[in-house]
Coordinates of C-alpha atoms and ligand atoms in Angstrom, one line a residue:
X1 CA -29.7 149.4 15.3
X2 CA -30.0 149.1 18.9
X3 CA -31.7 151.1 21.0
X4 CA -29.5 154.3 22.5
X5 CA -28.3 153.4 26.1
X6 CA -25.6 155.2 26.0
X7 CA -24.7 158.4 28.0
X8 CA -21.9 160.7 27.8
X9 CA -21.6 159.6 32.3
X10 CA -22.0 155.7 30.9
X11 CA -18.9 156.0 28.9
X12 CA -16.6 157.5 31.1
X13 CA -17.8 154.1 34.1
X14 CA -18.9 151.4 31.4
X15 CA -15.5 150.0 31.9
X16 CA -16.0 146.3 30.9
X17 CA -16.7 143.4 33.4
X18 CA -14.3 140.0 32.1
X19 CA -17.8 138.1 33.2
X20 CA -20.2 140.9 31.1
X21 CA -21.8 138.7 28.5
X22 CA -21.9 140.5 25.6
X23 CA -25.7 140.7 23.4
X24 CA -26.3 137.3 21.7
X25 CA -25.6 138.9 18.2
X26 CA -22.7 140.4 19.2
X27 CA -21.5 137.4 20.1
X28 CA -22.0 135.5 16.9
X29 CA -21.0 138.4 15.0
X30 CA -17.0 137.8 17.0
X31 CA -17.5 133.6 16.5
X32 CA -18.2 134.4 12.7
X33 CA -14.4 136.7 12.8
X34 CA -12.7 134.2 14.9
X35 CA -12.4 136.5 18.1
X36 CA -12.3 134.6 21.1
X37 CA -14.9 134.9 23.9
X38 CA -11.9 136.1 25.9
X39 CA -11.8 139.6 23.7
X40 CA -14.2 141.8 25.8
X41 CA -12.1 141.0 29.6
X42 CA -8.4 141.4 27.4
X43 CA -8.9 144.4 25.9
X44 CA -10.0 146.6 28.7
X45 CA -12.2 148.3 27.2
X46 CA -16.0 148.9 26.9
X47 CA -18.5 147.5 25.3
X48 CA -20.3 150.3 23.4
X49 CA -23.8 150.2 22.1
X50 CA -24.2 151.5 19.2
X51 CA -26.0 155.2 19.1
X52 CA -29.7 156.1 18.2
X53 CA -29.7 160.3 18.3
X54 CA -27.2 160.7 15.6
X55 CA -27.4 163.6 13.3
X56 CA -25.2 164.7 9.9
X57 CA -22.5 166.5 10.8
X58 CA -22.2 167.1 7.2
X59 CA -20.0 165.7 4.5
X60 CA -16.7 164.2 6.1
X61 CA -13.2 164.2 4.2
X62 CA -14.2 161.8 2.0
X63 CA -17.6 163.7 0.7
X64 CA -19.3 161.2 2.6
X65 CA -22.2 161.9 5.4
X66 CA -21.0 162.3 8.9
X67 CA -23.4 161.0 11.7
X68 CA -22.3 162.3 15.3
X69 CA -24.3 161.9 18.2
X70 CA -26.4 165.0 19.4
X71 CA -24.2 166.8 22.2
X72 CA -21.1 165.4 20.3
X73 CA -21.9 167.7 17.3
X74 CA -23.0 170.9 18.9
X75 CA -19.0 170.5 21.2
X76 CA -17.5 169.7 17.8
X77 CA -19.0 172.3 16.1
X78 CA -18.3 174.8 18.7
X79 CA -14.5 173.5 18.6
X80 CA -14.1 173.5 15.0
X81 CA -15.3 177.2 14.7
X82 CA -12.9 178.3 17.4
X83 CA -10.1 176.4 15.4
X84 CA -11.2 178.4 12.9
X85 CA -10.8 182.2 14.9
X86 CA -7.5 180.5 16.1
X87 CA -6.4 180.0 12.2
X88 CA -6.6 176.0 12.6
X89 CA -8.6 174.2 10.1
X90 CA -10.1 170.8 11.7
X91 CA -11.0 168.3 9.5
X92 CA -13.6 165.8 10.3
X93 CA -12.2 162.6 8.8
X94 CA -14.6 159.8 10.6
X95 CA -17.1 159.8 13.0
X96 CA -20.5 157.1 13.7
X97 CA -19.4 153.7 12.4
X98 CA -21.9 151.1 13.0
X99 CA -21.1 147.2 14.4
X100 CA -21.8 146.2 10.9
X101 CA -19.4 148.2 9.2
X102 CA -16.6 147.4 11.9
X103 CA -17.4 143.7 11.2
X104 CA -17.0 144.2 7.2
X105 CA -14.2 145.9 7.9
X106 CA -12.5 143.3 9.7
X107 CA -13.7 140.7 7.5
X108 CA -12.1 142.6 4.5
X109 CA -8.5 142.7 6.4
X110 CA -9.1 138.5 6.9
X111 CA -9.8 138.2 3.4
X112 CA -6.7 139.9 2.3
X113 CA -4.9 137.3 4.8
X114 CA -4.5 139.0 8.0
X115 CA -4.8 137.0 10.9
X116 CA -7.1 138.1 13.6
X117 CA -4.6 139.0 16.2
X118 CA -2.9 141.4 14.4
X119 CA -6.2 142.8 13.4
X120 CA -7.3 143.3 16.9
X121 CA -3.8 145.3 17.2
X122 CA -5.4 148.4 14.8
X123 CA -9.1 147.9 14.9
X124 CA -11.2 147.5 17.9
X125 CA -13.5 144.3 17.5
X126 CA -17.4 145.0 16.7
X127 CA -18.7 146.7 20.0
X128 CA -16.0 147.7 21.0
X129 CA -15.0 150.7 18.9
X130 CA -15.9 154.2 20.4
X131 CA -17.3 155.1 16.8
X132 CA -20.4 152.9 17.8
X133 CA -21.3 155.6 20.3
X134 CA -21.1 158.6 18.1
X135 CA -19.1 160.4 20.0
X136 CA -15.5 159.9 18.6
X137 CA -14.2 161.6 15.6
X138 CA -11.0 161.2 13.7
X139 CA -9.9 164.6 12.7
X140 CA -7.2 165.7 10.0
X141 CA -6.0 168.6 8.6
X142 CA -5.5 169.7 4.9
X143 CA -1.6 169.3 4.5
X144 CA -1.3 165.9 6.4
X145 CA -2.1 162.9 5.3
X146 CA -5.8 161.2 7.2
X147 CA -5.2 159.0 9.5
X148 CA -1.6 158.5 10.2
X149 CA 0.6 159.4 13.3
X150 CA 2.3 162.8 11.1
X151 CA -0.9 164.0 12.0
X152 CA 0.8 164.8 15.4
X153 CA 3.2 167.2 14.0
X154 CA 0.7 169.8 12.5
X155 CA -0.8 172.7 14.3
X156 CA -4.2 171.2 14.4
X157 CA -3.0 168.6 16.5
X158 CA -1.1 171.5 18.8
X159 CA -4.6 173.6 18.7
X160 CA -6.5 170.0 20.1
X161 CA -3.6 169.5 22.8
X162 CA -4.2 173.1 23.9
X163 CA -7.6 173.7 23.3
X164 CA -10.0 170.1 22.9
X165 CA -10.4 169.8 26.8
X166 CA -12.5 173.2 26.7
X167 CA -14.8 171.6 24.5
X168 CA -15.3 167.6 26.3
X169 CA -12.9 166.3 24.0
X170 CA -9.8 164.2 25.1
X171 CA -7.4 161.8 23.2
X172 CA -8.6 158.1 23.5
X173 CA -5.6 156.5 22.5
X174 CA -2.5 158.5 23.5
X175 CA 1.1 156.8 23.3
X176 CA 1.6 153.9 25.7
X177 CA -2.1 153.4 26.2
X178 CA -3.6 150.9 28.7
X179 CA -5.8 149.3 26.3
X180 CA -2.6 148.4 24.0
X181 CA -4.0 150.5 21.2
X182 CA -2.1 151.7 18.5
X183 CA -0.8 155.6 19.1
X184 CA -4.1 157.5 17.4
X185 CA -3.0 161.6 17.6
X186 CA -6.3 161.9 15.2
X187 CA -8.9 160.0 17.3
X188 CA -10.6 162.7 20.0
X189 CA -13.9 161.6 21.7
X190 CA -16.7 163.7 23.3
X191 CA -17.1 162.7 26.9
X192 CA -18.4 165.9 28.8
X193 CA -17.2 169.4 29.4
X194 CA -14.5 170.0 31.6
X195 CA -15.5 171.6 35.0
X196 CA -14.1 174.1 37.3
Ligands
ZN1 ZN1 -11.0 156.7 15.4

């Protein structure tokens, strides 16, 4: 894992340069998934080093051990427990995903015949997801299904709308996106508490 440069000011600025030339492995790791060296100035987004100061965040939906960067998990545990006064049960559903995992992941979807393009739609490419930097979690809620846009429609997405600003959390992926994401209602990263 690479060292931590990441800082919650870094993510809101690290807005990719089209001439930024990604880390040598990085780069091999997109030539061995087909993704052209043109990715990282398309997709608008930024490259995001994978964190160091993770800590469990305790077992996720699927029983298995969250990792969520330091700040990231006191905010999110503050949020959830005033969900929780509110009457709204948050879910955490995903949070840390390494590069190597994103690159399985990918290379799962090409095995099953998917071409790369319409990968790249859905799934960020290694580097480039905001679960490298800890700080993102997909969040459910018991009576919706994980991961899917219905989430928008319960009242823990109407609790995050309201309330998820208080607490440095904001929607990454909202409908009509510049990055050309997919609609995500469940995907809310840490990026600093609102002032004033
Ligand atoms: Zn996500």
């Amino acid at each position: 894992m690479s060292p931590c440069a990441i800082s919650i000011a870094s993510m809101d600025t690290a807005i990719m340069n089209p001439d930024q030339t990604l880390p040598a492995g990085l780069s091999n790791v997109h030539k061995s998934l087909g993704i052209d060296a043109g990715y990282a100035g398309r997709c608008g987004m930024p490259y995001v080093p994978e964190c160091s100061r993770l800590l469990s965040a305790g077992p996720d939906a699927f029983g298995r051990d969250a990792l969520v960067d330091g700040k990231a998990l006191a905010a999110w545990q503050r949020m959830q427990q005033a969900a929780e006064r509110d009457g709204v049960v948050l879910q955490l559903v995903s949070a840390f995903r390494s590069v190597e995992y994103q690159k399985k992941l990918i290379a799962r979807k090409l095995a099953s015949g998917q071409q790369i393009d319409a990968i790249l739609c859905v799934n960020a490419a290694p580097g480039f997801s905001e679960h490298h930097s800890g700080c993102a979690l997909d969040l459910g809620s018991p009576d919706y299904p994980c991961l899917e846009e219905s989430f928008e429609n319960s009242p823990a997405f109407a609790w995050l709308k309201a309330n998820a600003a208080d607490y440095g959390f904001s929607m990454s992926f909202p409908r009509g996106n510049p990055y050309g994401v997919q609609y995500e209602p469940w995907h809310w990263c840490y990026r600093k508490k609102k002032t004033g």
